[in-house]
Amino acid sequence: MEQEHRNNLDAVFKRIREFGLCVSPEKCILYLPSIKYLGFVVERNRRRPDADKISAIKRMAASSDQASLRSFLGLVNYYGTFVHELSKMLAPLDVLLRKGSSVEMVS
């Protein structure tokens, strides 16, 4: 596994050189079994939502207007590939975003 990791790093560094990108060695941490990146935990052969981010979503206050609801739905949809039939679960909330929605949102 370590050799495979080394080979993958060599390939990444080769592409970095090819495209003339700069990498700061002080900011590089190599040979980690997993890393948190853009709200996900990336491991050897998988990616999963960061538990801290999911906990934060669960603690969010209820939306009181369309703007905050739109923001909430965008955040939840970011993790949509991990939730079976998410669109069906969110359908009642999507209705609240329709123009002329007769439902009043209260805090």
PDB file of C-alpha atoms in Angstrom:
ATOM      1  CA  MET A   1       0.000   0.000   0.000  1.00  0.00           C
ATOM      2  CA  GLU A   2       2.787   2.437   0.808  1.00  0.00           C
ATOM      3  CA  GLN A   3       4.357   1.867  -2.612  1.00  0.00           C
ATOM      4  CA  GLU A   4       1.006   2.481  -4.297  1.00  0.00           C
ATOM      5  CA  HIS A   5       0.640   5.710  -2.317  1.00  0.00           C
ATOM      6  CA  ARG A   6       4.141   6.774  -3.352  1.00  0.00           C
ATOM      7  CA  ASN A   7       3.321   6.027  -7.004  1.00  0.00           C
ATOM      8  CA  ASN A   8       0.130   8.084  -6.767  1.00  0.00           C
ATOM      9  CA  LEU A   9       2.034  10.995  -5.238  1.00  0.00           C
ATOM     10  CA  ASP A  10       4.632  10.787  -8.004  1.00  0.00           C
ATOM     11  CA  ALA A  11       1.834  10.982 -10.569  1.00  0.00           C
ATOM     12  CA  VAL A  12       0.272  13.991  -8.831  1.00  0.00           C
ATOM     13  CA  PHE A  13       3.603  15.829  -8.590  1.00  0.00           C
ATOM     14  CA  LYS A  14       4.289  15.088 -12.253  1.00  0.00           C
ATOM     15  CA  ARG A  15       0.968  16.711 -13.229  1.00  0.00           C
ATOM     16  CA  ILE A  16       1.717  19.681 -10.976  1.00  0.00           C
ATOM     17  CA  ARG A  17       5.010  20.211 -12.801  1.00  0.00           C
ATOM     18  CA  GLU A  18       3.370  19.728 -16.223  1.00  0.00           C
ATOM     19  CA  PHE A  19       0.873  22.486 -15.533  1.00  0.00           C
ATOM     20  CA  GLY A  20       3.391  24.805 -13.874  1.00  0.00           C
ATOM     21  CA  LEU A  21       1.605  24.878 -10.542  1.00  0.00           C
ATOM     22  CA  CYS A  22       3.299  25.773  -7.270  1.00  0.00           C
ATOM     23  CA  VAL A  23       3.054  23.719  -4.089  1.00  0.00           C
ATOM     24  CA  SER A  24       4.092  24.935  -0.667  1.00  0.00           C
ATOM     25  CA  PRO A  25       6.022  22.125   1.086  1.00  0.00           C
ATOM     26  CA  GLU A  26       5.156  23.634   4.487  1.00  0.00           C
ATOM     27  CA  LYS A  27       1.458  23.095   3.739  1.00  0.00           C
ATOM     28  CA  CYS A  28       1.824  19.524   2.464  1.00  0.00           C
ATOM     29  CA  ILE A  29       1.083  16.619   4.756  1.00  0.00           C
ATOM     30  CA  LEU A  30       1.785  13.314   3.064  1.00  0.00           C
ATOM     31  CA  TYR A  31       1.035   9.669   3.849  1.00  0.00           C
ATOM     32  CA  LEU A  32      -2.149  10.238   5.846  1.00  0.00           C
ATOM     33  CA  PRO A  33      -4.743   7.443   5.911  1.00  0.00           C
ATOM     34  CA  SER A  34      -7.530  10.036   5.512  1.00  0.00           C
ATOM     35  CA  ILE A  35      -8.016  13.779   5.194  1.00  0.00           C
ATOM     36  CA  LYS A  36     -10.914  16.212   5.589  1.00  0.00           C
ATOM     37  CA  TYR A  37     -11.480  18.121   2.362  1.00  0.00           C
ATOM     38  CA  LEU A  38     -14.397  20.321   1.275  1.00  0.00           C
ATOM     39  CA  GLY A  39     -16.795  18.845   3.823  1.00  0.00           C
ATOM     40  CA  PHE A  40     -15.827  15.246   3.165  1.00  0.00           C
ATOM     41  CA  VAL A  41     -13.443  12.715   4.660  1.00  0.00           C
ATOM     42  CA  VAL A  42     -11.382  11.260   1.826  1.00  0.00           C
ATOM     43  CA  GLU A  43      -9.869   7.841   2.463  1.00  0.00           C
ATOM     44  CA  ARG A  44      -8.120   5.222   0.377  1.00  0.00           C
ATOM     45  CA  ASN A  45     -11.012   4.155  -1.834  1.00  0.00           C
ATOM     46  CA  ARG A  46     -13.922   6.184  -0.578  1.00  0.00           C
ATOM     47  CA  ARG A  47     -15.303   9.554   0.306  1.00  0.00           C
ATOM     48  CA  ARG A  48     -17.856  10.174   3.044  1.00  0.00           C
ATOM     49  CA  PRO A  49     -19.458  13.246   4.603  1.00  0.00           C
ATOM     50  CA  ASP A  50     -17.534  14.834   7.468  1.00  0.00           C
ATOM     51  CA  ALA A  51     -19.451  13.956  10.658  1.00  0.00           C
ATOM     52  CA  ASP A  52     -18.797  17.445  12.083  1.00  0.00           C
ATOM     53  CA  LYS A  53     -20.511  19.035   9.069  1.00  0.00           C
ATOM     54  CA  ILE A  54     -23.510  16.705   9.346  1.00  0.00           C
ATOM     55  CA  SER A  55     -23.830  17.506  13.064  1.00  0.00           C
ATOM     56  CA  ALA A  56     -23.799  21.213  12.226  1.00  0.00           C
ATOM     57  CA  ILE A  57     -26.618  20.708   9.713  1.00  0.00           C
ATOM     58  CA  LYS A  58     -28.653  18.829  12.323  1.00  0.00           C
ATOM     59  CA  ARG A  59     -28.206  21.702  14.803  1.00  0.00           C
ATOM     60  CA  MET A  60     -29.290  24.401  12.343  1.00  0.00           C
ATOM     61  CA  ALA A  61     -32.268  26.505  13.324  1.00  0.00           C
ATOM     62  CA  ALA A  62     -35.425  26.201  11.239  1.00  0.00           C
ATOM     63  CA  SER A  63     -35.521  28.505   8.230  1.00  0.00           C
ATOM     64  CA  SER A  64     -37.714  31.554   8.683  1.00  0.00           C
ATOM     65  CA  ASP A  65     -37.654  32.900   5.129  1.00  0.00           C
ATOM     66  CA  GLN A  66     -37.080  31.731   1.570  1.00  0.00           C
ATOM     67  CA  ALA A  67     -33.465  32.915   1.466  1.00  0.00           C
ATOM     68  CA  SER A  68     -32.440  30.890   4.513  1.00  0.00           C
ATOM     69  CA  LEU A  69     -34.441  27.894   3.251  1.00  0.00           C
ATOM     70  CA  ARG A  70     -32.690  28.106  -0.126  1.00  0.00           C
ATOM     71  CA  SER A  71     -29.343  28.196   1.668  1.00  0.00           C
ATOM     72  CA  PHE A  72     -30.280  25.197   3.815  1.00  0.00           C
ATOM     73  CA  LEU A  73     -31.461  23.174   0.806  1.00  0.00           C
ATOM     74  CA  GLY A  74     -28.242  23.964  -1.050  1.00  0.00           C
ATOM     75  CA  LEU A  75     -26.195  22.736   1.878  1.00  0.00           C
ATOM     76  CA  VAL A  76     -28.228  19.539   2.245  1.00  0.00           C
ATOM     77  CA  ASN A  77     -28.112  18.859  -1.505  1.00  0.00           C
ATOM     78  CA  TYR A  78     -24.302  19.096  -1.380  1.00  0.00           C
ATOM     79  CA  TYR A  79     -24.402  15.757   0.445  1.00  0.00           C
ATOM     80  CA  GLY A  80     -27.285  14.425  -1.658  1.00  0.00           C
ATOM     81  CA  THR A  81     -25.420  11.488  -3.164  1.00  0.00           C
ATOM     82  CA  PHE A  82     -25.231   9.969   0.308  1.00  0.00           C
ATOM     83  CA  VAL A  83     -28.956  10.172   1.107  1.00  0.00           C
ATOM     84  CA  HIS A  84     -31.288   7.724  -0.639  1.00  0.00           C
ATOM     85  CA  GLU A  85     -34.269   9.507  -2.234  1.00  0.00           C
ATOM     86  CA  LEU A  86     -33.281  12.887  -0.836  1.00  0.00           C
ATOM     87  CA  SER A  87     -35.367  14.712  -3.436  1.00  0.00           C
ATOM     88  CA  LYS A  88     -38.526  12.996  -2.142  1.00  0.00           C
ATOM     89  CA  MET A  89     -37.691  14.035   1.416  1.00  0.00           C
ATOM     90  CA  LEU A  90     -37.070  17.633   0.388  1.00  0.00           C
ATOM     91  CA  ALA A  91     -40.105  17.965  -1.905  1.00  0.00           C
ATOM     92  CA  PRO A  92     -42.311  19.601   0.773  1.00  0.00           C
ATOM     93  CA  LEU A  93     -39.609  22.206   1.383  1.00  0.00           C
ATOM     94  CA  ASP A  94     -39.110  22.814  -2.344  1.00  0.00           C
ATOM     95  CA  VAL A  95     -42.791  23.807  -2.553  1.00  0.00           C
ATOM     96  CA  LEU A  96     -42.077  26.677  -0.157  1.00  0.00           C
ATOM     97  CA  LEU A  97     -39.604  28.155  -2.652  1.00  0.00           C
ATOM     98  CA  ARG A  98     -42.119  28.419  -5.487  1.00  0.00           C
ATOM     99  CA  LYS A  99     -43.124  31.866  -6.571  1.00  0.00           C
ATOM    100  CA  GLY A 100     -46.464  32.769  -5.052  1.00  0.00           C
ATOM    101  CA  SER A 101     -46.292  30.021  -2.450  1.00  0.00           C
ATOM    102  CA  SER A 102     -49.267  30.427  -0.131  1.00  0.00           C
ATOM    103  CA  VAL A 103     -47.466  28.889   2.815  1.00  0.00           C
ATOM    104  CA  GLU A 104     -46.201  31.420   5.341  1.00  0.00           C
ATOM    105  CA  MET A 105     -42.943  30.611   7.082  1.00  0.00           C
ATOM    106  CA  VAL A 106     -42.759  31.618  10.731  1.00  0.00           C
ATOM    107  CA  SER A 107     -39.833  31.438  13.108  1.00  0.00           C
TER     108      SER A 107
END
